[in-house]
């Protein structure tokens, strides 16, 4: 028989098919905001309060009435002192209040003049060494007087109540992946707990009789053809960065029974089984028949470089293994099919397909709406004439000018390129690149996070 | 007295001074490569082997001698079969070896022809269902014959031994912050353990009597002027992402004795004390005298927006607290001064100064050489005419065209901008931006990682 070129599946089609299968997981966890970094919000965060809660000072300075300062050089009596965390008394006409950043503006005041434009004239230093707390005696000679060197405008240096966030506003949408900044925002509206989506449970294994785990054999004792397993190291770290619980099943021997047994056991308590190796056409491989014995598997040839071979399938609920008894709905149990994704064994292909296909899939399992990384238009500081028929992802690095330089060896065998590089350029099929062209750049910091 | 504008310190000067103090920590941990994501290598990783270890096939196909295929259509007997993980026999003239990706090329073969350019003519299917392992019988009729449809070139589809990594090469330098890809690279040369720099131990607290922890009081019971503490939520998460052990000391009351006590206790077992609040000029503040009582503190006014106030200092070893007895050098103990960094209390200012100044400092404590994020030259899809005298960091987000859009409210009071945005633009002092200009963009994915 002649081996034909298999039909290639366009990348966008593969991604869309994959995301169509990634039904968000139903489980919910209530976690402390304090510990929620990286988790995905399961419900909108609605503000129960205005931020800021009341009108407050944007500066260290003096709160006053504009009507009392018709001209630069006006002198006012300092009648009170309002620190952040305290509250003032109504401002009497003709007086000023010493005020600090964040402190509530007293009723009656309509502007704050920053201290750099004021001159404290007498009495004790109105700064940090003065008495603590608001003064509530109308005659407080210790606070002295202040000369105002500018003519204030109404509203000046006052942050209005609700200016940043109004009560009832949605500050974080369900489906938001929480960053440190988002934790701060949730805390700022008083939320000490958040409802988030369960962590995906992922079982991970490699196939390939040529693979040896680092530490098992020293280099000088490696048999011919043996190579160290590297894919599981980065796949596990990437899954963990995405918030997954990862169960490592090691290297499964290239035997059908062993593969079926591993899949059956893993399927019972995992949402996704991820493998690397065994999905190339004609490869020495028991993954495909093993998955098909328990469910379904489609081998895809995706029109990308690197990363062409890829497999998506599932293990049917009925064929899932696990402990005896049919009890469903336990904490660790699950119902429904278990997803199966098979990545190419080649390390660079495995890494690239993880970042471009598995990452969006795993985010979508957690209910993230916006799963696709946005490219940045950046300048190529290299030429690329070897345009491929497939969509290509070149390993590049930013230089000191903010442009992109190309790693010399774009072969898919060596992870060196993915350590040297800080991102990839997404090159459309058949399109050469000339120095100075604006290209579509995706930083690894986003693809590996 | 007239309050003068304090002299502003240029950002680059502040950063350089800070990094000059960040002597790398001396401690070393030996960790499993498996668990080393995010850690910083303490020693070069040198390859003990060639990668690939021997000449191997880059394709699934047939290994042969070019001399045997002078013209397209030549038929060869398939004399052996070499799967990945097995090794072949010397190739006899006039024969081909069925070979799979990654399998060693047999002695005598000088090219591999991909299977898509070959036609298996007879015998059992030479693909996945054929017998496993290399055939060592010269006459193996089951393997049949193959027609080669192209004229091969010497070296074609062969990956050479050491082509990717040569024995003795440094594959990862000391001072590299390990990514998932770097873990894979280390594993690929057989390293199951790595020597990394100790995690920095950081004590974290906030100051400000106006602060209330989320969960302590519901919004309706917040006293006037009180606000929820948000800074510690993002500072802790950011420190953890940077690999730090974080001790949270909560909100320290605005009292000198309490502040001195907190600093003294924390200094004994931490490399860095990080606070937010209490570093603005004239602020109701006991941080400065407390640190100065135990060591030294400099308040800086940095010429950036947001984020002007910033403090750097240290607690002298002699004044550090801790358990009784003068025993030094214990596992949890330390010698030498403890760094102190005070961030502004304003949330956006606190976040920005963390990303731009504390992050490089903490990375340098771990021995990272390259601590400064590289900007990307990207197109502004906005106008910015309000050029400030200070260097300014605008919150922006990429749009579908790969350009940058501006968050409407660039005020420093609201973290909303840092959640909406996906990065910042570094704007030189006094420089307006017109739509279409190339600007210096820094993605949050790097600044928050």
Short mmCIF file of C-alpha atoms in Angstrom, two decimals, chain A:
data_model
loop_
_atom_site.label_atom_id
_atom_site.label_comp_id
_atom_site.label_asym_id
_atom_site.label_seq_id
_atom_site.Cartn_x
_atom_site.Cartn_y
_atom_site.Cartn_z
CA UNK A 1 0.00 0.00 0.00
CA UNK A 2 1.13 3.56 -0.56
CA UNK A 3 1.23 5.67 2.55
CA UNK A 4 -0.65 8.81 1.70
CA UNK A 5 -0.17 12.19 3.25
CA UNK A 6 -2.95 12.23 5.81
CA UNK A 7 -5.27 15.22 5.54
CA UNK A 8 -4.14 17.99 7.87
CA UNK A 9 -6.60 19.61 10.24
CA UNK A 10 -6.37 23.41 10.48
CA UNK A 11 -5.26 24.58 13.90
CA UNK A 12 -8.33 26.75 14.55
CA UNK A 13 -10.61 23.85 13.73
CA UNK A 14 -8.73 21.54 16.12
CA UNK A 15 -8.90 24.15 18.88
CA UNK A 16 -12.61 24.76 18.35
CA UNK A 17 -13.39 21.03 18.43
CA UNK A 18 -11.37 20.64 21.59
CA UNK A 19 -13.02 23.56 23.36
CA UNK A 20 -16.45 22.29 22.34
CA UNK A 21 -15.74 19.14 24.39
CA UNK A 22 -14.40 21.03 27.43
CA UNK A 23 -17.60 21.31 29.45
CA UNK A 24 -16.78 23.24 32.63
CA UNK A 25 -16.46 21.03 35.69
CA UNK A 26 -19.40 21.21 38.11
CA UNK A 27 -17.53 21.17 41.43
CA UNK A 28 -17.17 24.29 43.59
CA UNK A 29 -14.76 25.08 46.41
CA UNK A 30 -15.06 27.90 48.90
CA UNK A 31 -11.57 29.17 49.57
CA UNK A 32 -10.05 32.01 51.57
CA UNK A 33 -9.27 34.96 49.32
CA UNK A 34 -5.88 34.79 50.97
CA UNK A 35 -5.26 31.38 49.33
CA UNK A 36 -7.09 31.83 46.04
CA UNK A 37 -4.21 32.84 43.74
CA UNK A 38 -4.61 31.13 40.36
CA UNK A 39 -8.08 29.72 41.04
CA UNK A 40 -11.05 30.52 38.80
CA UNK A 41 -14.04 32.45 40.18
CA UNK A 42 -17.28 30.47 40.05
CA UNK A 43 -19.56 33.44 40.77
CA UNK A 44 -19.46 37.16 40.13
CA UNK A 45 -17.88 39.21 42.91
CA UNK A 46 -20.32 42.03 43.63
CA UNK A 47 -19.25 44.97 45.75
CA UNK A 48 -21.27 45.41 48.96
CA UNK A 49 -19.87 48.91 49.43
CA UNK A 50 -18.63 52.06 47.80
CA UNK A 51 -14.88 52.36 47.23
CA UNK A 52 -13.79 54.73 48.61
CA UNK A 53 -16.49 54.41 51.29
CA UNK A 54 -16.70 58.18 51.70
CA UNK A 55 -15.16 61.34 50.28
CA UNK A 56 -11.53 61.32 51.31
CA UNK A 57 -8.31 63.17 50.80
CA UNK A 58 -6.07 62.25 47.89
CA UNK A 59 -3.14 64.09 49.49
CA UNK A 60 -1.50 65.05 52.73
CA UNK A 61 -2.53 68.69 53.20
CA UNK A 62 -5.38 70.87 54.43
CA UNK A 63 -9.11 70.46 53.91
CA UNK A 64 -10.95 73.79 53.60
CA UNK A 65 -13.82 75.70 51.96
CA UNK A 66 -12.87 77.33 48.67
CA UNK A 67 -15.02 80.33 49.64
CA UNK A 68 -12.62 80.98 52.53
CA UNK A 69 -9.59 81.26 50.23
CA UNK A 70 -10.37 83.92 47.64
CA UNK A 71 -6.71 84.70 47.06
CA UNK A 72 -3.33 83.05 47.41
CA UNK A 73 -1.76 83.82 50.79
CA UNK A 74 -4.97 83.54 52.83
CA UNK A 75 -4.36 82.39 56.41
CA UNK A 76 -6.77 79.97 58.12
CA UNK A 77 -6.91 78.65 61.66
CA UNK A 78 -6.25 74.90 61.79
CA UNK A 79 -9.18 73.70 63.88
CA UNK A 80 -8.82 69.94 63.66
CA UNK A 81 -6.57 67.19 62.54
CA UNK A 82 -7.85 64.12 60.68
CA UNK A 83 -5.62 61.11 60.25
CA UNK A 84 -6.45 58.15 58.05
CA UNK A 85 -8.71 55.90 60.10
CA UNK A 86 -10.24 58.71 62.12
CA UNK A 87 -13.14 60.98 61.20
CA UNK A 88 -13.39 64.73 61.50
CA UNK A 89 -15.98 67.20 62.80
CA UNK A 90 -17.99 69.50 60.50
CA UNK A 91 -15.62 72.17 59.25
CA UNK A 92 -16.44 75.59 60.71
CA UNK A 93 -16.25 78.55 58.26
CA UNK A 94 -12.86 80.22 58.22
CA UNK A 95 -11.02 77.15 59.48
CA UNK A 96 -8.93 74.43 57.88
CA UNK A 97 -8.40 70.79 58.87
CA UNK A 98 -4.98 69.23 58.78
CA UNK A 99 -5.68 66.03 56.79
CA UNK A 100 -3.74 63.01 55.58
CA UNK A 101 -4.06 60.83 52.52
CA UNK A 102 -7.09 58.57 52.74
CA UNK A 103 -8.68 60.37 55.69
CA UNK A 104 -12.38 61.30 55.34
CA UNK A 105 -12.96 64.87 54.21
CA UNK A 106 -14.99 66.60 56.94
CA UNK A 107 -18.51 67.82 56.19
CA UNK A 108 -18.35 71.39 54.92
CA UNK A 109 -14.95 71.12 53.28
CA UNK A 110 -14.97 71.21 49.48
CA UNK A 111 -11.27 71.03 48.62
CA UNK A 112 -7.91 69.79 49.88
CA UNK A 113 -4.72 71.75 49.25
CA UNK A 114 -1.60 69.61 49.22
CA UNK A 115 0.86 70.43 51.96
CA UNK A 116 3.55 71.45 49.48
CA UNK A 117 1.36 74.48 48.67
CA UNK A 118 0.77 75.39 52.33
CA UNK A 119 2.82 76.95 55.10
CA UNK A 120 2.26 76.04 58.75
CA UNK A 121 2.65 79.33 60.59
CA UNK A 122 2.68 78.70 64.30
CA UNK A 123 1.84 76.25 67.02
CA UNK A 124 3.24 72.77 67.23
CA UNK A 125 4.38 71.09 64.06
CA UNK A 126 1.22 69.97 62.34
CA UNK A 127 2.99 67.00 60.87
CA UNK A 128 3.79 63.55 62.13
CA UNK A 129 4.82 64.59 65.65
CA UNK A 130 1.57 66.36 66.53
CA UNK A 131 -0.98 64.81 68.85
CA UNK A 132 -2.71 61.77 67.45
CA UNK A 133 -6.37 61.74 66.45
CA UNK A 134 -8.86 64.34 65.45
CA UNK A 135 -9.08 67.39 67.62
CA UNK A 136 -12.61 68.09 68.69
CA UNK A 137 -11.98 71.29 70.64
CA UNK A 138 -12.86 74.28 68.46
CA UNK A 139 -9.95 76.24 69.92
CA UNK A 140 -6.90 74.10 69.60
CA UNK A 141 -4.01 76.53 69.72
CA UNK A 142 -1.52 73.66 69.35
CA UNK A 143 -2.65 73.20 65.73
CA UNK A 144 -1.79 76.81 64.85
CA UNK A 145 -2.58 78.46 61.54
CA UNK A 146 -1.79 77.76 57.94
CA UNK A 147 -1.13 79.99 54.96
CA UNK A 148 -2.58 78.72 51.69
CA UNK A 149 -0.36 79.59 48.74
CA UNK A 150 -2.78 78.67 45.96
CA UNK A 151 -6.43 79.36 45.19
CA UNK A 152 -8.22 76.03 45.50
CA UNK A 153 -10.83 74.72 43.07
CA UNK A 154 -13.94 72.94 44.39
CA UNK A 155 -13.38 69.18 44.56
CA UNK A 156 -9.64 69.50 44.31
CA UNK A 157 -7.67 66.53 45.79
CA UNK A 158 -10.85 64.89 47.01
CA UNK A 159 -11.58 61.29 46.04
CA UNK A 160 -15.36 60.92 45.96
CA UNK A 161 -17.25 58.10 47.64
CA UNK A 162 -17.87 55.34 45.10
CA UNK A 163 -15.54 56.99 42.60
CA UNK A 164 -13.61 53.75 42.08
CA UNK A 165 -16.29 51.14 42.76
CA UNK A 166 -19.99 51.71 43.38
CA UNK A 167 -22.04 49.49 45.69
CA UNK A 168 -23.60 46.66 43.66
CA UNK A 169 -21.02 46.74 40.88
CA UNK A 170 -19.56 43.48 39.58
CA UNK A 171 -15.84 43.86 40.19
CA UNK A 172 -14.79 40.38 39.06
CA UNK A 173 -16.79 38.18 36.70
CA UNK A 174 -17.37 34.46 37.10
CA UNK A 175 -14.78 32.78 34.92
CA UNK A 176 -11.99 35.16 35.94
CA UNK A 177 -8.68 33.49 36.66
CA UNK A 178 -7.49 35.13 39.85
CA UNK A 179 -4.21 37.01 39.81
CA UNK A 180 -2.53 38.65 42.82
CA UNK A 181 -4.10 41.96 41.73
CA UNK A 182 -7.55 40.33 41.58
CA UNK A 183 -7.10 38.98 45.13
CA UNK A 184 -6.32 42.52 46.24
CA UNK A 185 -9.41 43.82 44.49
CA UNK A 186 -11.63 41.19 46.13
CA UNK A 187 -10.12 42.00 49.52
CA UNK A 188 -10.69 45.72 48.98
CA UNK A 189 -14.44 45.12 48.91
CA UNK A 190 -14.28 43.00 52.06
CA UNK A 191 -14.50 39.53 50.52
CA UNK A 192 -12.57 37.13 52.72
CA UNK A 193 -13.84 34.02 50.92
CA UNK A 194 -14.41 33.25 47.27
CA UNK A 195 -16.32 30.55 45.46
CA UNK A 196 -14.07 28.96 42.87
CA UNK A 197 -14.24 26.07 40.43
CA UNK A 198 -12.81 22.74 41.54
CA UNK A 199 -9.29 21.93 40.48
CA UNK A 200 -9.18 19.61 37.45
CA UNK A 201 -7.80 16.20 38.36
CA UNK A 202 -5.32 15.12 35.73
CA UNK A 203 -3.55 11.78 35.37
CA UNK A 204 -0.30 11.99 33.46
CA UNK A 205 1.82 9.31 31.86
CA UNK A 206 4.36 8.78 29.15
CA UNK A 207 4.64 5.90 26.73
CA UNK A 208 7.70 4.68 24.96
CA UNK A 209 10.00 1.76 25.77
CA UNK A 210 12.97 3.99 24.93
CA UNK A 211 12.25 6.24 27.91
CA UNK A 212 14.25 6.12 31.14
CA UNK A 213 13.50 8.31 34.15
CA UNK A 214 16.41 10.57 35.19
CA UNK A 215 18.04 9.04 38.24
CA UNK A 216 17.19 5.48 37.23
CA UNK A 217 20.26 4.94 35.08
CA UNK A 218 23.39 7.07 34.79
CA UNK A 219 24.29 8.26 31.26
CA UNK A 220 27.05 5.69 30.84
CA UNK A 221 24.64 2.82 31.50
CA UNK A 222 21.93 3.97 29.12
CA UNK A 223 21.26 1.28 26.50
CA UNK A 224 21.44 2.21 22.81
CA UNK A 225 18.35 4.11 21.75
CA UNK A 226 17.34 4.96 25.30
CA UNK A 227 16.61 8.58 26.16
CA UNK A 228 15.69 10.31 29.38
CA UNK A 229 12.03 11.15 29.84
CA UNK A 230 11.70 14.90 29.92
CA UNK A 231 8.13 15.60 28.84
CA UNK A 232 6.47 14.62 32.08
CA UNK A 233 8.64 17.12 33.95
CA UNK A 234 7.35 20.11 32.07
CA UNK A 235 3.83 18.77 31.58
CA UNK A 236 3.40 18.27 35.32
CA UNK A 237 4.74 21.74 36.14
CA UNK A 238 2.52 23.35 33.50
CA UNK A 239 -0.56 21.50 34.76
CA UNK A 240 0.19 22.58 38.31
CA UNK A 241 0.61 26.19 37.21
CA UNK A 242 -2.86 25.88 35.68
CA UNK A 243 -4.28 24.83 39.04
CA UNK A 244 -4.59 21.08 38.37
CA UNK A 245 -4.18 18.25 40.82
CA UNK A 246 -1.74 15.98 38.99
CA UNK A 247 -1.40 12.23 39.49
CA UNK A 248 1.74 10.91 37.91
CA UNK A 249 1.44 7.38 36.52
CA UNK A 250 5.02 7.20 35.31
CA UNK A 251 6.11 5.52 32.12
CA UNK A 252 3.55 2.94 30.98
CA UNK A 253 5.11 0.00 29.08
CA UNK A 254 4.32 -0.35 25.39
CA UNK A 255 1.91 -3.20 26.03
CA UNK A 256 -1.76 -3.16 25.37
CA UNK A 257 -2.84 -4.74 28.66
CA UNK A 258 -0.70 -2.39 30.76
CA UNK A 259 -2.02 0.60 28.86
CA UNK A 260 -5.66 -0.47 29.20
CA UNK A 261 -5.19 -1.09 32.92
CA UNK A 262 -3.55 2.31 33.45
CA UNK A 263 -6.31 4.08 31.56
CA UNK A 264 -9.11 2.23 33.32
CA UNK A 265 -7.75 2.95 36.80
CA UNK A 266 -6.96 6.58 36.04
CA UNK A 267 -10.33 7.29 34.47
CA UNK A 268 -12.26 6.59 37.66
CA UNK A 269 -10.96 9.59 39.55
CA UNK A 270 -9.66 11.99 36.96
CA UNK A 271 -11.20 14.54 34.67
CA UNK A 272 -8.43 14.30 32.11
CA UNK A 273 -5.80 11.75 31.19
CA UNK A 274 -2.81 13.33 29.46
CA UNK A 275 -0.09 11.31 27.75
CA UNK A 276 2.90 12.07 25.65
CA UNK A 277 4.13 9.76 22.93
CA UNK A 278 2.33 7.17 20.87
CA UNK A 279 0.21 9.37 18.64
CA UNK A 280 2.35 9.60 15.52
CA UNK A 281 1.19 7.69 12.47
CA UNK A 282 2.68 4.24 12.37
CA UNK A 283 4.31 4.62 15.71
CA UNK A 284 5.02 1.59 17.87
CA UNK A 285 1.96 2.25 19.89
CA UNK A 286 -0.71 0.74 22.07
CA UNK A 287 -2.32 3.96 23.19
CA UNK A 288 -4.83 4.18 20.37
CA UNK A 289 -6.29 0.68 20.63
CA UNK A 290 -6.26 0.87 24.42
CA UNK A 291 -8.26 4.10 24.53
CA UNK A 292 -10.59 2.79 21.83
CA UNK A 293 -11.25 -0.33 23.87
CA UNK A 294 -12.56 1.86 26.67
CA UNK A 295 -14.10 4.72 24.72
CA UNK A 296 -13.08 6.63 21.67
CA UNK A 297 -9.93 8.20 20.24
CA UNK A 298 -9.33 10.38 17.20
CA UNK A 299 -5.80 10.87 15.93
CA UNK A 300 -5.40 14.27 14.37
CA UNK A 301 -2.72 15.59 12.08
CA UNK A 302 -2.80 19.30 12.86
CA UNK A 303 -1.46 21.74 10.29
CA UNK A 304 1.07 23.27 12.66
CA UNK A 305 4.84 23.07 13.05
CA UNK A 306 6.04 21.86 15.43
CA UNK A 307 3.35 19.68 16.89
CA UNK A 308 1.52 17.94 14.06
CA UNK A 309 0.33 14.71 15.72
CA UNK A 310 -2.30 15.08 18.45
CA UNK A 311 -5.04 12.86 19.82
CA UNK A 312 -8.30 13.65 21.51
CA UNK A 313 -10.74 11.11 22.92
CA UNK A 314 -12.52 9.97 26.01
CA UNK A 315 -13.01 6.99 28.29
CA UNK A 316 -16.70 6.13 28.65
CA UNK A 317 -18.15 6.30 32.13
CA UNK A 318 -19.34 2.67 31.78
CA UNK A 319 -15.83 1.35 31.25
CA UNK A 320 -14.17 3.37 34.00
CA UNK A 321 -12.37 1.44 36.67
CA UNK A 322 -12.12 2.20 40.34
CA UNK A 323 -13.07 0.77 43.68
CA UNK A 324 -15.87 -1.76 43.98
CA UNK A 325 -19.45 -0.66 44.41
CA UNK A 326 -21.46 1.60 42.21
CA UNK A 327 -21.70 4.56 44.57
CA UNK A 328 -21.61 7.73 42.59
CA UNK A 329 -21.15 11.33 43.61
CA UNK A 330 -18.50 10.79 46.28
CA UNK A 331 -16.05 13.60 46.91
CA UNK A 332 -13.26 11.95 44.99
CA UNK A 333 -15.53 10.15 42.53
CA UNK A 334 -16.94 11.43 39.30
CA UNK A 335 -19.47 10.67 36.65
CA UNK A 336 -19.40 11.21 32.92
CA UNK A 337 -16.60 10.50 30.49
CA UNK A 338 -12.95 11.17 31.23
CA UNK A 339 -11.19 13.27 28.62
CA UNK A 340 -8.10 11.84 26.97
CA UNK A 341 -5.45 13.94 25.26
CA UNK A 342 -2.38 12.46 23.63
CA UNK A 343 0.55 14.74 22.85
CA UNK A 344 3.45 13.98 20.54
CA UNK A 345 6.50 12.42 22.17
CA UNK A 346 8.89 14.94 20.70
CA UNK A 347 9.63 17.42 23.50
CA UNK A 348 9.24 20.70 21.64
CA UNK A 349 6.12 19.46 19.86
CA UNK A 350 4.73 18.28 23.17
CA UNK A 351 5.41 21.62 24.85
CA UNK A 352 4.00 23.70 22.00
CA UNK A 353 0.83 21.64 21.65
CA UNK A 354 0.35 21.80 25.41
CA UNK A 355 0.60 25.58 25.42
CA UNK A 356 -1.61 26.11 22.38
CA UNK A 357 -4.23 23.38 22.83
CA UNK A 358 -4.17 21.74 26.26
CA UNK A 359 -3.84 24.99 28.19
CA UNK A 360 -7.04 26.51 26.73
CA UNK A 361 -8.78 23.16 27.26
CA UNK A 362 -7.81 22.97 30.93
CA UNK A 363 -8.76 26.61 31.51
CA UNK A 364 -12.13 26.02 29.89
CA UNK A 365 -12.67 22.97 32.17
CA UNK A 366 -12.41 25.51 34.98
CA UNK A 367 -14.95 27.79 33.36
CA UNK A 368 -12.53 30.44 32.12
CA UNK A 369 -14.27 32.37 29.37
CA UNK A 370 -11.25 33.98 27.77
CA UNK A 371 -8.90 31.05 27.23
CA UNK A 372 -6.93 32.17 24.20
CA UNK A 373 -3.76 34.19 24.65
CA UNK A 374 -3.77 37.51 22.83
CA UNK A 375 -0.81 38.12 20.60
CA UNK A 376 1.26 41.31 20.69
CA UNK A 377 2.20 43.03 17.48
CA UNK A 378 6.01 43.25 17.69
CA UNK A 379 8.86 43.86 15.27
CA UNK A 380 10.81 40.93 13.80
CA UNK A 381 14.53 41.60 14.01
CA UNK A 382 15.20 38.59 11.79
CA UNK A 383 14.43 37.18 8.36
CA UNK A 384 12.53 33.94 7.83
CA UNK A 385 12.35 32.77 4.26
CA UNK A 386 11.62 29.09 4.90
CA UNK A 387 7.88 29.62 5.06
CA UNK A 388 6.16 26.29 5.72
CA UNK A 389 2.86 25.05 4.37
CA UNK A 390 1.79 24.60 7.96
CA UNK A 391 1.18 27.39 10.46
CA UNK A 392 4.48 27.69 12.28
CA UNK A 393 5.46 28.73 15.79
CA UNK A 394 9.00 30.10 15.87
CA UNK A 395 10.96 30.37 19.11
CA UNK A 396 12.10 33.97 19.58
CA UNK A 397 13.50 36.27 22.25
CA UNK A 398 13.17 40.00 22.81
CA UNK A 399 16.31 42.07 22.48
CA UNK A 400 17.20 45.32 24.22
CA UNK A 401 15.40 47.28 21.49
CA UNK A 402 12.10 45.53 22.20
CA UNK A 403 12.29 43.56 18.93
CA UNK A 404 12.33 39.81 18.38
CA UNK A 405 15.35 37.63 17.59
CA UNK A 406 15.17 34.09 16.29
CA UNK A 407 16.69 30.98 17.87
CA UNK A 408 19.04 29.50 15.30
CA UNK A 409 17.81 25.90 15.53
CA UNK A 410 14.05 25.69 15.07
CA UNK A 411 14.16 21.88 15.07
CA UNK A 412 11.70 20.19 17.35
CA UNK A 413 14.11 17.84 19.08
CA UNK A 414 15.73 20.20 21.47
CA UNK A 415 14.18 22.00 24.42
CA UNK A 416 17.14 24.40 24.41
CA UNK A 417 15.13 26.64 22.10
CA UNK A 418 12.29 26.88 24.60
CA UNK A 419 14.66 27.85 27.39
CA UNK A 420 16.60 30.40 25.33
CA UNK A 421 13.39 31.91 23.94
CA UNK A 422 10.89 34.02 25.84
CA UNK A 423 8.03 33.40 23.46
CA UNK A 424 6.86 32.32 20.05
CA UNK A 425 5.86 34.00 16.83
CA UNK A 426 2.71 32.69 15.19
CA UNK A 427 3.50 32.54 11.46
CA UNK A 428 0.63 31.99 8.98
CA UNK A 429 1.13 29.17 6.44
CA UNK A 430 3.38 30.07 3.57
CA UNK A 431 4.24 33.54 4.82
CA UNK A 432 7.91 34.59 4.90
CA UNK A 433 9.06 37.23 7.37
CA UNK A 434 11.36 40.14 6.58
CA UNK A 435 13.28 42.10 9.17
CA UNK A 436 11.10 44.94 10.45
CA UNK A 437 7.77 43.19 9.80
CA UNK A 438 5.23 43.34 12.58
CA UNK A 439 4.56 39.77 13.67
CA UNK A 440 2.24 38.04 16.14
CA UNK A 441 4.23 37.44 19.32
CA UNK A 442 3.05 35.34 22.29
CA UNK A 443 5.19 35.52 25.44
CA UNK A 444 5.97 32.25 27.26
CA UNK A 445 5.18 34.01 30.53
CA UNK A 446 1.54 33.81 29.46
CA UNK A 447 1.65 30.44 27.72
CA UNK A 448 3.40 28.76 30.65
CA UNK A 449 1.19 30.34 33.32
#
